Coordinates of N, CA and C in Angstrom, one line a residue:
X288 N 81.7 22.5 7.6 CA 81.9 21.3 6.7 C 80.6 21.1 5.9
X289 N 80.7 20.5 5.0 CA 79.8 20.0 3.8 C 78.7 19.3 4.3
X290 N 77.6 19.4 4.9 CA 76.9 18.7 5.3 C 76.3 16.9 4.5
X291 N 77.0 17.3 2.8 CA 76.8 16.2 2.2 C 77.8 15.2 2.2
X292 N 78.8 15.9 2.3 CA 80.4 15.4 2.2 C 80.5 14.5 3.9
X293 N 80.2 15.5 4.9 CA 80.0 14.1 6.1 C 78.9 12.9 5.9
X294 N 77.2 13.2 5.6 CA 76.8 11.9 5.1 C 77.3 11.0 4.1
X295 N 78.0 11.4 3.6 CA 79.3 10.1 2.3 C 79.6 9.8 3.7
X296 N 80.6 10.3 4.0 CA 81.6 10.2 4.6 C 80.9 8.7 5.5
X297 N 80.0 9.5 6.7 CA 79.1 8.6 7.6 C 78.7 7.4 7.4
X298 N 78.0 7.3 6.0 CA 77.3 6.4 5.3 C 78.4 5.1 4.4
X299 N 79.4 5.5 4.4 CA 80.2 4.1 4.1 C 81.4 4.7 5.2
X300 N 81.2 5.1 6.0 CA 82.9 4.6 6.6 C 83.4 3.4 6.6
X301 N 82.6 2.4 6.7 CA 83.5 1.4 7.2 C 83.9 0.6 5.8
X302 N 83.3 0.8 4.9 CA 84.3 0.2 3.5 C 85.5 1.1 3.1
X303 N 85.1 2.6 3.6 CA 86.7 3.3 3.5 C 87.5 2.9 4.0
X304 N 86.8 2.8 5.1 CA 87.9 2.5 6.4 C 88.9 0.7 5.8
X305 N 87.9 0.1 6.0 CA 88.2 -1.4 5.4 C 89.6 -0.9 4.1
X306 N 88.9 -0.4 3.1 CA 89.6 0.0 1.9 C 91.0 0.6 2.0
X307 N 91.0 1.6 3.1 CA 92.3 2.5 3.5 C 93.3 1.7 3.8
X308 N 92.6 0.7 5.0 CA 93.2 0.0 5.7 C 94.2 -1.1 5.0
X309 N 93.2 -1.7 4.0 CA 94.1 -2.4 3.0 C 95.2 -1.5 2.5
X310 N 95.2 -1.2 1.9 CA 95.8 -0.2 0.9 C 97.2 0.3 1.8
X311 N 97.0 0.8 2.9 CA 98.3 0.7 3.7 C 98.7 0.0 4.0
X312 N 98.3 -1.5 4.8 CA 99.3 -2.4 4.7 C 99.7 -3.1 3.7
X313 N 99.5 -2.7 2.2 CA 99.6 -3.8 0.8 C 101.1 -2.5 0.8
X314 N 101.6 -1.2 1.5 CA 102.6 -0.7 1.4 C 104.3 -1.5 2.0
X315 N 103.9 -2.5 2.9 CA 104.8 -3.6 3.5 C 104.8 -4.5 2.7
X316 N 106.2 -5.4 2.3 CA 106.7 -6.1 1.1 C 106.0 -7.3 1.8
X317 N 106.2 -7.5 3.1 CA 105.1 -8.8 3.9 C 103.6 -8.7 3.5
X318 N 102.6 -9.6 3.1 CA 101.5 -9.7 3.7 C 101.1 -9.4 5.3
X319 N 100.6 -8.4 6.0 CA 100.2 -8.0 7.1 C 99.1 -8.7 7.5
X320 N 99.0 -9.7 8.5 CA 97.7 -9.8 8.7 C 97.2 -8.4 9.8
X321 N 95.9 -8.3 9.7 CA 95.1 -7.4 10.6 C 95.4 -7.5 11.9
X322 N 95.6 -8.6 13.1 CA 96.3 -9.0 14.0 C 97.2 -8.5 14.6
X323 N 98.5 -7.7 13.7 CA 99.8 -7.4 14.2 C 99.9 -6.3 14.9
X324 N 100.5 -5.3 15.6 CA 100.7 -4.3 16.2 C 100.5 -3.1 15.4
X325 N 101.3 -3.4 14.0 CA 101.3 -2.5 13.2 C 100.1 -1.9 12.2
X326 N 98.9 -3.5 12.3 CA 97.8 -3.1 11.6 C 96.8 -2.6 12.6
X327 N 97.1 -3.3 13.8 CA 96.1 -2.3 14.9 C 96.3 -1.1 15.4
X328 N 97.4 -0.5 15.0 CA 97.5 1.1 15.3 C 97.2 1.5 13.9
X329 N 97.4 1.4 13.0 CA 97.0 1.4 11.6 C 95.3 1.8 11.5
X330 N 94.6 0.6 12.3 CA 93.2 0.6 12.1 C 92.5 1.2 12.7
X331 N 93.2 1.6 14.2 CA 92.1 2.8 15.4 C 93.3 4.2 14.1
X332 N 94.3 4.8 14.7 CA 94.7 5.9 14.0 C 93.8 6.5 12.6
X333 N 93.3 5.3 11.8 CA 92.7 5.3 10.5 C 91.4 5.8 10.8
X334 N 90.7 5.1 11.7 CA 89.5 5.4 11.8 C 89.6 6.7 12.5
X335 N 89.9 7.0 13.5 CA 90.0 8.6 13.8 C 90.0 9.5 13.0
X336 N 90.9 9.2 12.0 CA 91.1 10.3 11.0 C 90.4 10.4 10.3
X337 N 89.5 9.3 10.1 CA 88.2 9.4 9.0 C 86.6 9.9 10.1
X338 N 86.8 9.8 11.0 CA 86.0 10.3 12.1 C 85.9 11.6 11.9
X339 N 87.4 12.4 11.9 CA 87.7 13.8 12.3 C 86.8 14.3 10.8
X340 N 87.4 13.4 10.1 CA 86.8 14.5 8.4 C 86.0 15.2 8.4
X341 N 84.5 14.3 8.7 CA 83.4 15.1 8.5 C 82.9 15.8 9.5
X342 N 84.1 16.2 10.7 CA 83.5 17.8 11.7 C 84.0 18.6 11.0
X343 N 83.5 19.6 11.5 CA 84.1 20.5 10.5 C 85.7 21.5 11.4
X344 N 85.4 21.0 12.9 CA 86.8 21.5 13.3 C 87.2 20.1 14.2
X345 N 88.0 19.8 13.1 CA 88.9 18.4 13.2 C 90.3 18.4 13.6
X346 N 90.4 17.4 14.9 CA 91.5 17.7 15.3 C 92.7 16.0 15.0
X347 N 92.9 15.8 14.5 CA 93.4 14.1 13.7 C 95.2 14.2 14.2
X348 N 95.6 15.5 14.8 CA 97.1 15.2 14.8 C 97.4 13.9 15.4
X349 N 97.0 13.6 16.9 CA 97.8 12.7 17.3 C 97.2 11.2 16.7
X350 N 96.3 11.2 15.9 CA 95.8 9.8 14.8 C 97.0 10.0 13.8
X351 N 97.5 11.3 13.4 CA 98.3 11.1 12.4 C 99.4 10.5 12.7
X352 N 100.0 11.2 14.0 CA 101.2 10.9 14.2 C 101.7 9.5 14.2
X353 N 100.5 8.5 14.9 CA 100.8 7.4 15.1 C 101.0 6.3 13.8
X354 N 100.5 6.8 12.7 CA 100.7 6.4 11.5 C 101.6 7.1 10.8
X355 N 102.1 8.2 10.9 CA 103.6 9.2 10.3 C 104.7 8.3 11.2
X356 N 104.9 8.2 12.7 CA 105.7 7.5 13.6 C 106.2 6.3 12.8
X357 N 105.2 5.5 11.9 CA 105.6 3.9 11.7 C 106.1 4.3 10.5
X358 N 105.9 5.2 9.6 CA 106.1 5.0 8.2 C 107.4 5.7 8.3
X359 N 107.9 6.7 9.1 CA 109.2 7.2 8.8 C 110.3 6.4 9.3
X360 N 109.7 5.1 10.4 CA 110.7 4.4 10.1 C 111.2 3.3 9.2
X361 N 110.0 2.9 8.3 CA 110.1 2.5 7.5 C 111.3 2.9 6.3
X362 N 111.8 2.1 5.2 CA 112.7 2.5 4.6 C 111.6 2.3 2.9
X363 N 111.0 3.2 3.0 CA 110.2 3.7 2.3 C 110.9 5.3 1.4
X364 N 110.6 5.3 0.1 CA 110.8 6.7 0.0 C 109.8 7.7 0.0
X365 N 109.3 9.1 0.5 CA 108.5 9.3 1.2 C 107.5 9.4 0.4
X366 N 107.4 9.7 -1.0 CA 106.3 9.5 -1.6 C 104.9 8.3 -1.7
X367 N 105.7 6.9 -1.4 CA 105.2 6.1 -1.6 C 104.9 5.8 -0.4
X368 N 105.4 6.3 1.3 CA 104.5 5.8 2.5 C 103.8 7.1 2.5
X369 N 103.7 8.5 2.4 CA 102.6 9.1 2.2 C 101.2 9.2 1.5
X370 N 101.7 8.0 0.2 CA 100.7 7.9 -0.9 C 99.2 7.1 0.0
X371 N 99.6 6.6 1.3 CA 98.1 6.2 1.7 C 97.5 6.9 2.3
X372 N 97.9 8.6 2.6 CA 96.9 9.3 2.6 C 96.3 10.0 1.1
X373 N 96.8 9.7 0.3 CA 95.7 9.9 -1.1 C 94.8 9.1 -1.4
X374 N 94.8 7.5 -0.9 CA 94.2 6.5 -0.7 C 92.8 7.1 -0.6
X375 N 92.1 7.5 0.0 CA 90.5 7.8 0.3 C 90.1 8.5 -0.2
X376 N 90.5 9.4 -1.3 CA 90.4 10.7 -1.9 C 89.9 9.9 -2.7
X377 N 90.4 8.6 -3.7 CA 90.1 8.3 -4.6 C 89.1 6.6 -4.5
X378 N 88.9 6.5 -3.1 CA 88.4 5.6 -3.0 C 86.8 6.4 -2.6
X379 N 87.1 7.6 -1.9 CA 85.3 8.5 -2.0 C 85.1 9.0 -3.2
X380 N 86.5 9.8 -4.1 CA 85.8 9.6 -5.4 C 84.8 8.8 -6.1
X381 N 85.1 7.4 -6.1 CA 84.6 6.3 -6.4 C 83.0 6.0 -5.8
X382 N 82.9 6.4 -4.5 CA 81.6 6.4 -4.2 C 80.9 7.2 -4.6
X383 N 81.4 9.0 -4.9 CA 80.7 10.0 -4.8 C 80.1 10.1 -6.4
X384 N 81.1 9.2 -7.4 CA 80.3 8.7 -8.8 C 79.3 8.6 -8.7
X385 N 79.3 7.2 -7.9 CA 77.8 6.3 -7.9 C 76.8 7.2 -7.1
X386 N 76.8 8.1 -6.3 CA 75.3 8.9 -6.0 C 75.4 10.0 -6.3
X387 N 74.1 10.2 -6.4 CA 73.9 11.6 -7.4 C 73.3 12.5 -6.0
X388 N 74.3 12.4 -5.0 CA 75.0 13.2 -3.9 C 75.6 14.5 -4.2
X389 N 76.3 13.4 -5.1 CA 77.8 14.8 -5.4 C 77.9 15.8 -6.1
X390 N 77.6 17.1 -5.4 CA 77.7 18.4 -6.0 C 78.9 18.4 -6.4
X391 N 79.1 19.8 -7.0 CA 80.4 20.6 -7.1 C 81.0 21.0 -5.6
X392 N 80.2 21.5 -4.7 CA 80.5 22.2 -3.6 C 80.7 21.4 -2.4
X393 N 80.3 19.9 -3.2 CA 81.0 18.8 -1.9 C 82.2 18.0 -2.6
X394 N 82.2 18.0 -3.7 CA 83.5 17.6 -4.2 C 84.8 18.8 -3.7
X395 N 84.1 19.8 -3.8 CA 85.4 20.8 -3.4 C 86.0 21.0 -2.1
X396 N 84.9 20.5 -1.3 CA 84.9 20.2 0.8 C 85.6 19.0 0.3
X397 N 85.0 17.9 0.2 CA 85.9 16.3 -0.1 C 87.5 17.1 -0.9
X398 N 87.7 17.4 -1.5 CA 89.2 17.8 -2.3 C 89.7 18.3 -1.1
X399 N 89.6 19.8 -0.6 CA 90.3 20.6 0.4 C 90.6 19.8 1.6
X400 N 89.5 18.8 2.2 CA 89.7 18.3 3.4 C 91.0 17.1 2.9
X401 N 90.9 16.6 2.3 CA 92.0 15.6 1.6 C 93.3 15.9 1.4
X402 N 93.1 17.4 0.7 CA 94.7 18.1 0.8 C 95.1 18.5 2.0
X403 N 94.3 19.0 2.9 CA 94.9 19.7 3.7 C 94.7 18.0 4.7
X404 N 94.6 17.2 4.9 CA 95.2 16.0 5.5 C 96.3 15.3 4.8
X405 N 96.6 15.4 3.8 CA 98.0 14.7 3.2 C 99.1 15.8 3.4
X406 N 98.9 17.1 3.5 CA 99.8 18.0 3.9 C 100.2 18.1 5.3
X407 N 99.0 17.9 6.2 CA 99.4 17.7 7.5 C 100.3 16.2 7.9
X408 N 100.3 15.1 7.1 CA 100.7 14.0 7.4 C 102.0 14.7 7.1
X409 N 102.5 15.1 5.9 CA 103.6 15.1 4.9 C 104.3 16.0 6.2
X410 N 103.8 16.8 6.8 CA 104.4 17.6 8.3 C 104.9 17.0 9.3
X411 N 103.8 15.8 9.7 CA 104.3 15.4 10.7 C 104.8 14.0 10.1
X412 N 105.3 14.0 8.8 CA 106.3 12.7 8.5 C 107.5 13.1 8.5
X413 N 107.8 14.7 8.2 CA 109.1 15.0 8.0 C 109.7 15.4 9.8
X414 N 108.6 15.6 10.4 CA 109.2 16.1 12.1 C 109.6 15.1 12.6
X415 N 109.3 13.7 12.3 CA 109.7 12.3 12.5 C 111.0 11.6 11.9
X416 N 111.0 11.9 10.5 CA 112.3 11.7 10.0 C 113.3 12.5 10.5
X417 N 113.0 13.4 10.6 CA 114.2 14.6 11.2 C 114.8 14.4 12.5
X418 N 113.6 13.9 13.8 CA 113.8 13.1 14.9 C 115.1 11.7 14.3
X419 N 114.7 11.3 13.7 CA 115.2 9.9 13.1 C 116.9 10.3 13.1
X420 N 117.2 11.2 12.0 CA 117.9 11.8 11.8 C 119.3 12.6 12.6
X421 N 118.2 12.9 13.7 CA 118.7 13.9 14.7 C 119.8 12.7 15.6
X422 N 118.6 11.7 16.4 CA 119.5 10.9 17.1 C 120.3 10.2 16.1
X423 N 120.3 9.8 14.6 CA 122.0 9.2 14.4 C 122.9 10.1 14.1
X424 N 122.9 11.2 14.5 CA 124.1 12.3 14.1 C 124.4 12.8 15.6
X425 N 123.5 12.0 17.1 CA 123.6 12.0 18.2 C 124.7 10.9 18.8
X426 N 124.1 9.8 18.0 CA 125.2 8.4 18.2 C 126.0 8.1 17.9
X427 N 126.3 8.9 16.6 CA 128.1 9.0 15.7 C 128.5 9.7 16.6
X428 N 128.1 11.1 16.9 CA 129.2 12.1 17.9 C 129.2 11.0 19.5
X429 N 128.3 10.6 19.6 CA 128.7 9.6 20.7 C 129.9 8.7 20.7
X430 N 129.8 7.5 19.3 CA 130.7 6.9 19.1 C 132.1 7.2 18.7
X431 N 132.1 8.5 18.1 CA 133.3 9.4 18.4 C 134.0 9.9 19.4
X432 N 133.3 9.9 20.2 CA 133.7 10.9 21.5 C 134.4 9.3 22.3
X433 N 134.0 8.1 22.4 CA 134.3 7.0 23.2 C 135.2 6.4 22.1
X434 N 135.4 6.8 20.7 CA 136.3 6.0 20.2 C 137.7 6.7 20.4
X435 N 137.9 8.3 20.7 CA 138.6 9.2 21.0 C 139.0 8.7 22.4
X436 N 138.0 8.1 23.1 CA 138.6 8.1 24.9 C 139.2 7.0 25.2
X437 N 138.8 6.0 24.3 CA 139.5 4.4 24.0 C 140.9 5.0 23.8
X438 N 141.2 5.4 22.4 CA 142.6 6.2 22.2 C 143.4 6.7 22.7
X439 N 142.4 7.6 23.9 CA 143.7 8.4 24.6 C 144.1 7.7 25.6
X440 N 143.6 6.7 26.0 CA 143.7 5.8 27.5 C 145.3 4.7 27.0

């Protein structure tokens, strides 16, 4: 990994972090206070994943999951609960302006690590919907099978 692209990273985590964090819960039609169940898995999962970035062998699945888990049951369309992992891309954009840090060759580590974490979410958002999915086409054949046994009795 980018050795400049982790000091960004290092050097403001906690306004990304802060920043991210908003930005996902402004995804819920409620105001979320920070408090709830849902912003405190939101906030350790977040920070992990912004942890993992700048090693260079990063392991973030089970941070992802816990934040893919909530959004797929959300009635979200999936563009718009995935859009907060593009959140940071464009919020370290915004830092990597302001210092004359930012090469070409850490912008291109910042881009790749960013895509290849919005692709990994977009993976483990769809193995969750599909879970989703799976048990209600488990509970119709359920309620089929007992509305059939009502009938024959």
């Amino acid at each position: 990994m980018n050795a400049i692209f982790a000091k960004l990273l290092e050097a403001n985590k906690k306004s990304i972090l802060v920043q991210w964090l908003d930005c996902a819960l402004a995804l819920f039609p409620e105001k979320m206070a920070y408090s709830t169940p849902v912003a405190m898995v939101f906030s350790g999962a977040l920070e992990k994943i912004l942890s993992s970035l700048g090693k260079s062998e990063s392991d973030c699945r089970e941070a992802l999951d816990d934040v893919t888990r909530i959004l797929a049951v959300q009635n979200f369309p999936p563009s718009k609960a995935l859009s907060i992992f593009l959140e940071p891309k464009l919020i370290l954009r915004d830092i990597m302006m302001k210092t004359t840090l930012a090469d070409t060759l850490t912008q291109e580590a910042f881009n790749s690590r960013f895509d290849a974490l919005t692709l990994e979410a977009f993976d483990s958002y769809m193995r969750h919907r599909e879970k989703i999915y799976q048990l209600k086409v488990e509970e119709g054949s359920r309620r089929m099978y007992m509305a059939l046994r009502r009938a024959e009795a």
